[in-house]
Structure formats: structure tokens, C-alpha cells
Coordinates of C-alpha atoms and ligand atoms in Angstrom, one line a residue:
X1 CA 74.0 69.6 128.9
X2 CA 71.0 67.7 127.6
X3 CA 70.0 68.3 123.9
X4 CA 66.5 68.1 122.6
X5 CA 64.2 65.3 121.6
X6 CA 64.7 63.6 118.2
X7 CA 61.9 63.5 115.7
X8 CA 61.5 60.2 113.8
X9 CA 63.2 60.0 110.4
X10 CA 61.1 57.7 108.2
X11 CA 63.1 55.2 106.1
X12 CA 62.6 55.5 102.4
X13 CA 62.6 52.9 99.7
X14 CA 65.5 52.7 97.3
X15 CA 69.0 54.0 97.9
X16 CA 70.3 57.3 99.2
X17 CA 73.0 59.2 97.4
X18 CA 76.5 60.4 98.5
X19 CA 76.7 64.1 99.1
X20 CA 78.7 66.4 97.0
X21 CA 79.3 69.6 98.9
X22 CA 81.3 72.8 98.7
X23 CA 84.4 72.6 100.8
X24 CA 85.7 76.0 102.0
X25 CA 89.3 74.8 102.4
X26 CA 89.7 73.5 98.8
X27 CA 87.2 76.1 97.3
X28 CA 85.5 73.4 95.3
X29 CA 83.1 70.5 95.6
X30 CA 84.0 67.3 97.2
X31 CA 82.2 64.0 97.6
X32 CA 81.9 63.2 101.2
X33 CA 82.8 59.6 102.0
X34 CA 82.2 59.0 105.7
X35 CA 82.5 55.6 107.3
X36 CA 79.5 53.7 108.7
X37 CA 79.3 56.4 111.4
X38 CA 79.6 59.9 109.9
X39 CA 81.1 62.5 112.2
X40 CA 80.0 66.1 112.2
X41 CA 80.7 69.0 114.5
X42 CA 78.5 72.1 114.2
X43 CA 79.3 75.2 116.1
X44 CA 76.5 76.1 118.5
X45 CA 75.1 79.4 119.7
X46 CA 76.4 81.9 122.1
X47 CA 73.3 82.1 124.2
X48 CA 72.7 85.7 124.9
X49 CA 69.8 85.9 122.4
X50 CA 68.3 82.7 120.9
X51 CA 67.5 81.6 117.8
X52 CA 67.1 84.1 115.0
X53 CA 66.4 83.1 111.4
X54 CA 70.1 83.3 110.5
X55 CA 71.0 80.7 113.2
X56 CA 68.1 78.6 112.1
X57 CA 69.2 78.7 108.4
X58 CA 72.7 77.6 109.3
X59 CA 71.4 74.7 111.5
X60 CA 69.0 73.8 108.7
X61 CA 71.9 73.3 106.3
X62 CA 73.7 70.8 108.7
X63 CA 70.5 69.1 109.5
X64 CA 70.2 68.3 105.8
X65 CA 73.7 67.0 105.6
X66 CA 72.7 64.5 108.3
X67 CA 69.5 63.6 106.6
X68 CA 71.3 62.7 103.4
X69 CA 73.7 60.6 105.4
X70 CA 70.9 58.8 107.2
X71 CA 69.3 58.1 103.8
X72 CA 72.5 56.3 102.8
X73 CA 71.9 54.1 105.9
X74 CA 74.8 55.5 107.8
X75 CA 74.7 56.5 111.4
X76 CA 75.5 60.0 112.4
X77 CA 77.6 61.2 115.3
X78 CA 76.7 64.8 115.7
X79 CA 78.3 67.1 118.3
X80 CA 77.4 70.7 119.0
X81 CA 78.7 73.2 121.6
X82 CA 77.1 76.1 123.5
X83 CA 79.4 79.0 124.0
X84 CA 78.1 79.7 127.5
X85 CA 81.0 81.8 128.6
X86 CA 82.4 84.5 126.2
X87 CA 82.7 88.3 126.0
X88 CA 79.4 89.0 124.2
X89 CA 77.5 87.0 126.8
X90 CA 79.1 88.8 129.7
X91 CA 78.6 92.2 128.0
X92 CA 74.9 91.5 127.5
X93 CA 74.4 90.3 131.0
X94 CA 76.3 93.3 132.4
X95 CA 74.3 95.8 130.2
X96 CA 70.9 94.4 131.2
X97 CA 71.8 93.6 134.9
X98 CA 71.2 89.9 134.5
X99 CA 73.2 87.0 136.0
X100 CA 75.2 85.6 133.1
X101 CA 74.5 82.0 134.0
X102 CA 70.8 82.6 134.1
X103 CA 70.9 84.4 130.8
X104 CA 72.8 81.5 129.2
X105 CA 70.5 78.9 130.6
X106 CA 67.3 80.7 129.6
X107 CA 68.4 81.3 126.0
X108 CA 69.8 77.8 125.7
X109 CA 66.4 76.4 126.8
X110 CA 64.7 78.6 124.2
X111 CA 67.1 77.3 121.5
X112 CA 66.2 73.7 122.4
X113 CA 62.5 74.5 122.0
X114 CA 63.1 76.2 118.6
X115 CA 65.2 73.3 117.4
X116 CA 62.6 70.8 118.4
X117 CA 59.8 72.8 116.8
X118 CA 61.9 73.0 113.5
X119 CA 62.5 69.3 113.6
X120 CA 66.3 69.7 113.7
X121 CA 68.0 66.4 114.6
X122 CA 69.6 66.7 118.0
X123 CA 73.3 66.3 118.6
X124 CA 74.5 63.2 120.4
X125 CA 76.5 65.5 122.6
X126 CA 75.4 69.1 123.3
X127 CA 78.3 70.5 125.4
X128 CA 78.8 73.8 127.1
X129 CA 82.1 75.7 127.2
X130 CA 81.8 76.0 131.0
X131 CA 81.5 72.3 131.5
X132 CA 84.5 71.8 129.2
X133 CA 86.9 73.9 131.1
X134 CA 88.5 71.0 132.9
X135 CA 89.4 69.5 129.5
X136 CA 90.5 72.8 128.0
X137 CA 93.1 73.6 130.7
X138 CA 95.4 70.6 130.0
X139 CA 95.2 71.3 126.2
X140 CA 96.4 74.9 126.7
X141 CA 99.2 73.6 129.0
X142 CA 100.2 71.1 126.4
X143 CA 100.4 73.8 123.7
X144 CA 102.4 76.0 126.0
X145 CA 104.8 73.3 127.0
X146 CA 105.3 72.4 123.3
X147 CA 106.2 76.0 122.5
X148 CA 103.0 76.5 120.4
X149 CA 101.7 79.0 122.9
X150 CA 103.2 81.9 124.9
X151 CA 102.3 84.2 127.8
X152 CA 101.6 87.9 127.5
X153 CA 100.8 89.8 130.7
X154 CA 99.3 86.7 132.2
X155 CA 97.2 85.8 129.1
X156 CA 98.1 82.8 127.0
X157 CA 98.2 83.1 123.2
X158 CA 98.4 80.5 120.5
X159 CA 101.2 81.0 118.0
X160 CA 99.8 80.6 114.5
X161 CA 103.2 79.7 113.3
X162 CA 103.0 76.4 115.2
X163 CA 100.8 75.0 112.5
X164 CA 102.3 74.6 109.0
X165 CA 98.8 74.4 107.7
X166 CA 97.6 77.7 109.1
X167 CA 95.6 79.6 106.5
X168 CA 94.4 76.6 104.6
X169 CA 90.8 76.6 105.9
X170 CA 89.9 80.1 104.8
X171 CA 92.6 80.6 102.2
X172 CA 92.7 84.3 103.0
X173 CA 95.8 86.6 102.8
X174 CA 97.4 88.2 105.9
X175 CA 95.7 91.5 105.4
X176 CA 92.2 90.0 105.1
X177 CA 92.9 87.9 108.1
X178 CA 93.9 90.9 110.1
X179 CA 90.7 92.8 109.3
X180 CA 88.5 89.9 110.1
X181 CA 90.4 89.1 113.3
X182 CA 89.7 92.6 114.6
X183 CA 86.0 92.4 113.6
X184 CA 85.5 88.9 115.1
X185 CA 86.8 88.8 118.6
X186 CA 90.6 89.0 118.0
X187 CA 93.0 91.6 119.1
X188 CA 95.5 92.1 116.2
X189 CA 96.6 95.5 117.6
X190 CA 97.7 94.4 121.0
X191 CA 101.4 95.1 121.5
X192 CA 103.7 92.3 122.4
X193 CA 102.1 89.5 120.3
X194 CA 104.4 87.4 118.2
X195 CA 102.0 87.5 115.3
X196 CA 99.0 90.0 115.3
X197 CA 96.7 87.1 114.4
X198 CA 97.6 84.9 117.4
X199 CA 94.3 84.2 119.2
X200 CA 93.9 83.9 123.0
X201 CA 93.8 80.4 124.5
X202 CA 93.4 81.5 128.1
X203 CA 92.5 84.9 129.4
X204 CA 93.8 85.8 132.9
X205 CA 91.1 86.8 135.3
X206 CA 89.8 90.3 134.9
X207 CA 88.2 92.3 137.7
X208 CA 84.6 91.5 138.2
X209 CA 84.5 88.7 135.6
X210 CA 83.9 85.0 136.2
X211 CA 87.1 83.0 136.6
X212 CA 88.1 79.4 136.9
X213 CA 91.2 77.9 138.6
X214 CA 93.4 77.3 135.6
X215 CA 96.0 75.1 137.3
X216 CA 99.4 76.2 136.0
X217 CA 97.7 78.8 133.7
X218 CA 96.5 80.8 136.7
X219 CA 92.9 81.9 137.3
X220 CA 91.0 82.9 134.2
X221 CA 88.7 81.7 131.5
X222 CA 89.1 80.0 128.1
X223 CA 89.4 81.6 124.7
X224 CA 86.8 80.8 122.1
X225 CA 88.4 78.5 119.5
X226 CA 90.0 76.1 122.0
X227 CA 86.5 75.4 123.4
X228 CA 85.3 73.9 120.1
X229 CA 88.6 72.0 119.7
X230 CA 88.4 70.5 123.2
X231 CA 84.9 69.3 122.6
X232 CA 85.5 68.0 119.0
X233 CA 88.6 66.1 120.0
X234 CA 87.0 64.6 123.1
X235 CA 83.9 63.2 121.2
X236 CA 84.9 62.9 117.6
X237 CA 88.7 62.9 117.4
X238 CA 90.9 64.1 114.5
X239 CA 89.8 63.7 110.9
X240 CA 86.1 63.9 111.5
X241 CA 84.0 64.4 108.4
X242 CA 82.5 67.9 108.5
X243 CA 82.9 71.0 110.6
X244 CA 80.1 73.3 110.0
X245 CA 78.9 76.8 110.8
X246 CA 78.0 80.1 109.1
X247 CA 80.4 81.8 106.7
X248 CA 81.4 84.2 109.5
X249 CA 83.1 81.3 111.3
X250 CA 85.5 80.3 108.5
X251 CA 87.9 82.9 109.8
X252 CA 89.1 83.2 112.4
X253 CA 87.1 80.5 114.3
X254 CA 87.5 77.5 112.1
X255 CA 91.0 78.4 110.9
X256 CA 92.2 78.8 114.4
X257 CA 90.5 75.7 115.7
X258 CA 92.1 73.6 113.0
X259 CA 95.5 75.0 113.8
X260 CA 95.1 74.5 117.6
X261 CA 94.1 70.8 117.0
X262 CA 96.8 70.2 114.4
X263 CA 99.5 71.7 116.6
X264 CA 98.2 69.7 119.6
X265 CA 98.1 66.3 117.9
X266 CA 100.7 66.6 115.1
X267 CA 98.0 65.1 113.0
X268 CA 96.2 66.5 110.0
X269 CA 93.4 67.5 109.2
X270 CA 91.2 68.5 112.1
X271 CA 88.1 68.2 109.9
X272 CA 88.2 66.6 106.4
X273 CA 85.7 69.1 105.1
X274 CA 84.7 72.6 106.2
X275 CA 81.2 73.7 105.2
X276 CA 79.8 77.2 105.6
X277 CA 76.3 78.5 105.2
X278 CA 75.5 82.0 103.9
X279 CA 74.4 84.9 106.0
X280 CA 70.7 85.9 106.4
X281 CA 70.1 89.6 106.4
X282 CA 67.2 91.8 107.5
X283 CA 66.8 95.4 106.2
X284 CA 70.0 95.2 104.1
X285 CA 72.3 94.0 106.9
X286 CA 73.5 90.6 108.3
X287 CA 71.1 89.5 111.0
X288 CA 73.2 89.8 114.1
X289 CA 72.8 90.0 117.8
X290 CA 75.1 92.9 118.0
X291 CA 73.1 94.9 115.5
X292 CA 69.8 93.9 116.9
X293 CA 68.1 93.4 113.4
X294 CA 66.6 90.1 114.3
X295 CA 63.6 87.9 113.5
X296 CA 63.4 85.3 116.3
X297 CA 62.0 81.8 115.6
X298 CA 60.3 81.9 119.0
X299 CA 58.6 85.2 118.1
X300 CA 57.2 83.8 114.9
X301 CA 56.0 80.7 116.7
X302 CA 54.3 82.9 119.3
X303 CA 52.6 84.7 116.5
X304 CA 51.1 81.4 115.4
X305 CA 53.4 80.7 112.4
X306 CA 53.7 77.0 111.7
X307 CA 57.3 75.8 112.3
X308 CA 57.0 73.8 109.1
X309 CA 56.5 77.1 107.2
X310 CA 59.6 78.6 109.0
X311 CA 61.5 75.5 107.8
X312 CA 60.2 75.9 104.3
X313 CA 61.3 79.5 104.4
X314 CA 64.9 78.4 105.1
X315 CA 64.8 75.6 102.5
X316 CA 63.6 78.0 99.8
X317 CA 67.1 79.6 99.5
X318 CA 70.3 77.8 98.7
X319 CA 72.3 77.3 101.9
X320 CA 75.4 79.0 100.6
X321 CA 73.6 82.1 99.4
X322 CA 73.4 85.3 101.4
X323 CA 69.8 86.2 101.4
X324 CA 67.4 88.8 102.8
X325 CA 64.5 87.8 104.9
X326 CA 61.2 89.6 104.2
X327 CA 57.6 88.8 105.3
X328 CA 56.9 87.9 101.6
X329 CA 59.4 85.0 101.8
X330 CA 57.5 83.6 104.8
X331 CA 54.1 84.1 103.1
X332 CA 55.3 82.2 100.1
X333 CA 56.5 79.4 102.3
X334 CA 53.2 79.3 104.1
X335 CA 51.3 79.1 100.8
X336 CA 53.6 76.3 99.6
X337 CA 53.0 74.4 102.9
X338 CA 49.3 74.7 102.3
X339 CA 49.5 73.4 98.8
X340 CA 51.7 70.5 99.8
X341 CA 49.5 69.5 102.7
X342 CA 46.4 69.6 100.6
X343 CA 48.2 67.5 98.0
X344 CA 49.2 64.7 100.4
X345 CA 45.8 64.6 102.2
X346 CA 44.1 62.8 99.3
X347 CA 43.9 59.0 99.3
X348 CA 45.8 58.7 96.0
X349 CA 47.8 60.7 93.6
X350 CA 50.5 60.7 90.8
X351 CA 53.3 58.2 91.3
X352 CA 56.0 59.6 93.5
X353 CA 59.0 57.2 93.0
X354 CA 60.6 59.6 90.6
X355 CA 60.0 62.5 92.9
X356 CA 61.9 60.8 95.7
X357 CA 64.9 60.3 93.3
X358 CA 64.6 64.0 92.3
X359 CA 64.7 65.2 95.9
X360 CA 67.7 62.9 96.6
X361 CA 69.5 64.1 93.5
X362 CA 68.9 67.8 94.4
X363 CA 70.2 67.4 97.9
X364 CA 73.2 65.3 96.8
X365 CA 74.1 68.2 94.6
X366 CA 75.5 70.6 97.2
X367 CA 72.1 70.6 99.1
X368 CA 70.2 72.2 96.3
X369 CA 67.0 72.8 98.3
X370 CA 65.4 75.2 95.8
X371 CA 65.5 72.3 93.2
X372 CA 64.1 69.9 95.7
X373 CA 61.3 72.2 96.6
X374 CA 60.5 72.8 92.9
X375 CA 60.3 69.0 92.3
X376 CA 57.7 68.7 95.2
X377 CA 55.9 71.7 93.8
X378 CA 55.6 70.0 90.4
X379 CA 54.2 66.8 92.0
X380 CA 51.7 68.8 94.0
X381 CA 50.7 70.8 91.0
X382 CA 50.0 67.6 89.1
X383 CA 48.0 66.3 92.0
X384 CA 45.9 69.4 92.1
X385 CA 45.4 69.6 88.3
X386 CA 44.9 66.0 87.3
X387 CA 45.4 63.8 90.4
X388 CA 46.5 60.2 90.0
X389 CA 45.7 56.6 90.9
X390 CA 48.7 55.6 93.0
X391 CA 47.4 54.8 96.4
X392 CA 50.8 54.9 98.1
X393 CA 52.0 58.2 96.6
X394 CA 50.7 60.8 99.1
X395 CA 52.1 58.8 102.0
X396 CA 55.5 58.3 100.2
X397 CA 55.7 62.1 99.5
X398 CA 54.9 62.9 103.1
X399 CA 57.6 60.5 104.3
X400 CA 60.2 61.8 101.8
X401 CA 59.6 65.4 102.6
X402 CA 59.9 64.5 106.3
X403 CA 62.9 62.3 106.1
X404 CA 64.9 64.4 103.6
X405 CA 63.8 68.0 104.3
X406 CA 62.6 67.8 107.9
X407 CA 59.2 69.1 107.1
X408 CA 56.2 67.3 108.6
X409 CA 53.2 67.6 106.3
Ligands
5CA501 N1 79.1 80.2 119.6 C1 79.7 80.6 118.3 C2 80.2 79.4 117.6 S1 81.3 78.3 118.5 C3 78.8 81.4 117.5 O1 79.2 81.8 116.4 N2 77.6 81.6 118.0 S2 76.5 82.5 117.3 O2 75.3 82.4 118.2 O3 77.0 83.8 117.0 O4 76.1 81.8 116.0 C4 75.6 80.5 115.9 C5 75.7 80.0 114.5 O5 74.8 80.8 113.6 C6 77.1 80.1 113.8 O6 77.3 79.0 113.0 C7 76.9 81.4 113.0 O7 77.8 81.4 111.9 C8 75.5 81.3 112.5 N3 74.9 82.7 112.2 C9 75.0 83.8 113.0 N4 74.3 84.8 112.4 C10 73.9 84.3 111.2 C11 73.2 84.9 110.1 N5 72.8 86.2 110.1 N6 72.9 84.1 109.0 C12 73.3 82.8 109.0 N7 74.0 82.2 110.0 C13 74.3 83.0 111.1
ZN502 ZN1 82.7 76.9 117.4

């Protein structure tokens, strides 16, 4: 698939900082040490409804990771998938009488527009599950032939016991895993499985559902986790720097993906670091397509909300926090955007070299965006109260806020 256009990232004077970030697998902070080309895989949308503020918040977090890397003069190899075949997509298409491929294409197109408007850096590869099927099939065959997968009434399951590191990504106990597996697309209660947690790799064709010729697997369609594994291994290989997504993906999705890849290659780890963003809620519950309590980025844009204000709304909360969206949060962000724009629209202002370092330091500290915003707020307040004589300052602030936070003033 094609991604979306890249916005320019201005180069800043001085030196960027290495990112210290919370790693789900170790439960503590790690300092990321990528090579000259940092490799990141971020799980993409399931396109039956596109982009609510929860999605946008998660993509914002991983956009910042990349901006920090770019500021250290590294290149970034970013890969993102689109889950354009899966149960929820087929269910929505069935319930609304739409063709599932048209639904997926339309919502993916809207997602691209939203990402562009929000100045999210595009992935180098933006890859659909459907287009990956020819690469998924041989991986499932290999797992089966190695004894890491087995057949149950035509469906092929991965055996979690095949990976000695299973459980290390989420660090959950068996009971917690079982509950989450039932909630998040697994089938722990299906009789005949070797381990209740075993996830499906290949689902034999069901009546009335789309199917692909699965070679020795028989006609059917791929499971969810193997999709991201096939795409990540194809473009990034083992041991890439960061796998990212919302906290609802830590288990089972990222746990299973890591185990699939580790069992396939005999290598470890799949990703060096697993990073998860908190959940955005509306009216007291996690924003989710299945609950329907959603605020869409496209709806806000249609209502005339500046995308930069949407982005500032996301930046105002720490990426790991679970937070509640309200109109007041957006109003605050809109007011802040107005103050910042007024502050950089003057020909001179207070010196901003220290501000650039403060933004860098805040981001390097587990993407502490509230601290970064507070630093810009202080500079803008000084500009508004006493001004300054540094002619380069407003331009530098503009470029720093753009390069590091993705906000165009
Ligand atoms: N296609 C899969 C990943 S391979 C998927 O989870 N799609 S999704 O459309 O449901 O979610 C896309 C991304 O948004 C995931 O990283 C998910 O964790 C994140 N996300 C979903 N809902 C929220 C929310 N309410 N708050 C924050 N992030 C969310
Ligand atoms: Zn994924």
C-alpha cells in the first residue's frame, strides 16, 4: 500500500539526546541505542472505523520516538501494517451490508488523511495483511513442520510452548493471560487445544467468508499475530529497536508475535524494546470501536478544529497515562496553540537556546511531553510579558516545536 506524504522535519542546532523509555518487557526504563538506522514497527489500524483520538494518541507517541531519533541524526526505518482482513472488519462489513474490501480501503484512506493532517511521519513501508498473505503461508508451514504449530479441525494453532521466552513481553501470569486472551480475539475455551492460550495462525475457510489458497494449509485466512510478524521480519528482521502499540496490544498481540518470530528463527529477541501507550477514554470507558464511544480526528477536522490543536491535545498528556478526553482538554490545547502562535509571530523574543535543550531533555526522559509543553509555555509567557531582543528566537522556537513535537506554528 502507499503511505502518506512526509512533512519536513527541520534540523536543529546542537545535539539531540538518546531516548530513555519505559520497556514493557523489563518493566523499567532503558536507554535506546539504535544503530545509524533505527528500526521501529508500530502496529497499524484495523480499518473498519478510522482514526479516533485513542489511535491518534498512540501514533503520536511513536512519532515522537522517531523525532527524537532524527534529532540525534539517525535515520529511521519505520514499518506499519494495516489489518485489512480480520474478524472485526468482516463483522462490521456484514452488519452494515458493505463490501469488506471497500470498507477497508475507505477507512485506510481516511487514516492517511488524518495522519497527514496531524503531521505524523509516514512509515517507509505501509503494508496490508491481505498483500502479505503469500509471505504468511510459508511461515505457518515452517512453524508446523518444526512442530511449533498443530492442526485442530483444519485450523492451525501456534504452540506457545515452542518459545522458551513466552510470557516475557507482558510478564503476566497464566490466569491474567487467559482472561485477556478471551477478551482480545483468542479462544482459550476451545476444546482440543494443547494450551488454552495457543493462538490461531491460519483459520480454515468458513462459509461465506473470504478465503485464500493456503497451499499445504488449505484454503483459509491468516491469524492476527502472524501478520505483523511476517511484515516485521520481511522489512526489519529480528532484533529491531522498538515494537510499539497501545497497552491493549502487550498481551496477547505482542507476546504472541514475539513467540512466533522467536520460534521461527531460533533467534532472540524479536524486538529489543516493547513500548506501549496508555488508553484514551471517553465518558469513563476506553475509546473503542466495539463500544462506539469515539471522537474521530476527521470529525474534529470537519468541525474546523486545527489539526495542530488536536496534536497539542495529545501532547498534553503523558503517553503512558490512561486519560479521559473532554471538550475542555481540546479547548485548553486550542488556547495554548493561540498563545504559542502569537509568541512566534513577533520579529524577536527571549533567547531560545535553553528552551530547545529543555524540550530535548523532556522528550529524552520517557517522552515527557507535559514537561516539554510547560517549557514552551514559559518561553511564550516571557515573550508576552517582557519580550526579548533575540532576532532568531521566534524562528528557532517554531522549528523546534515542529521538529520535536510535530506541531506547525
Ligand atoms: N490492527 C491492530 C494492530 S496489528 C489493532 O490493534 N488495530 S486498532 O485499530 O484496534 O488499533 C490501532 C492502534 O491504536 C493500536 O496500537 C491500539 O493499541 C491503539 N488504540 C486503540 N484504541 C485506543 C485507545 N482508546 N487509546 C489509545 N490507543 C488505542
Ligand atoms: Zn500488530
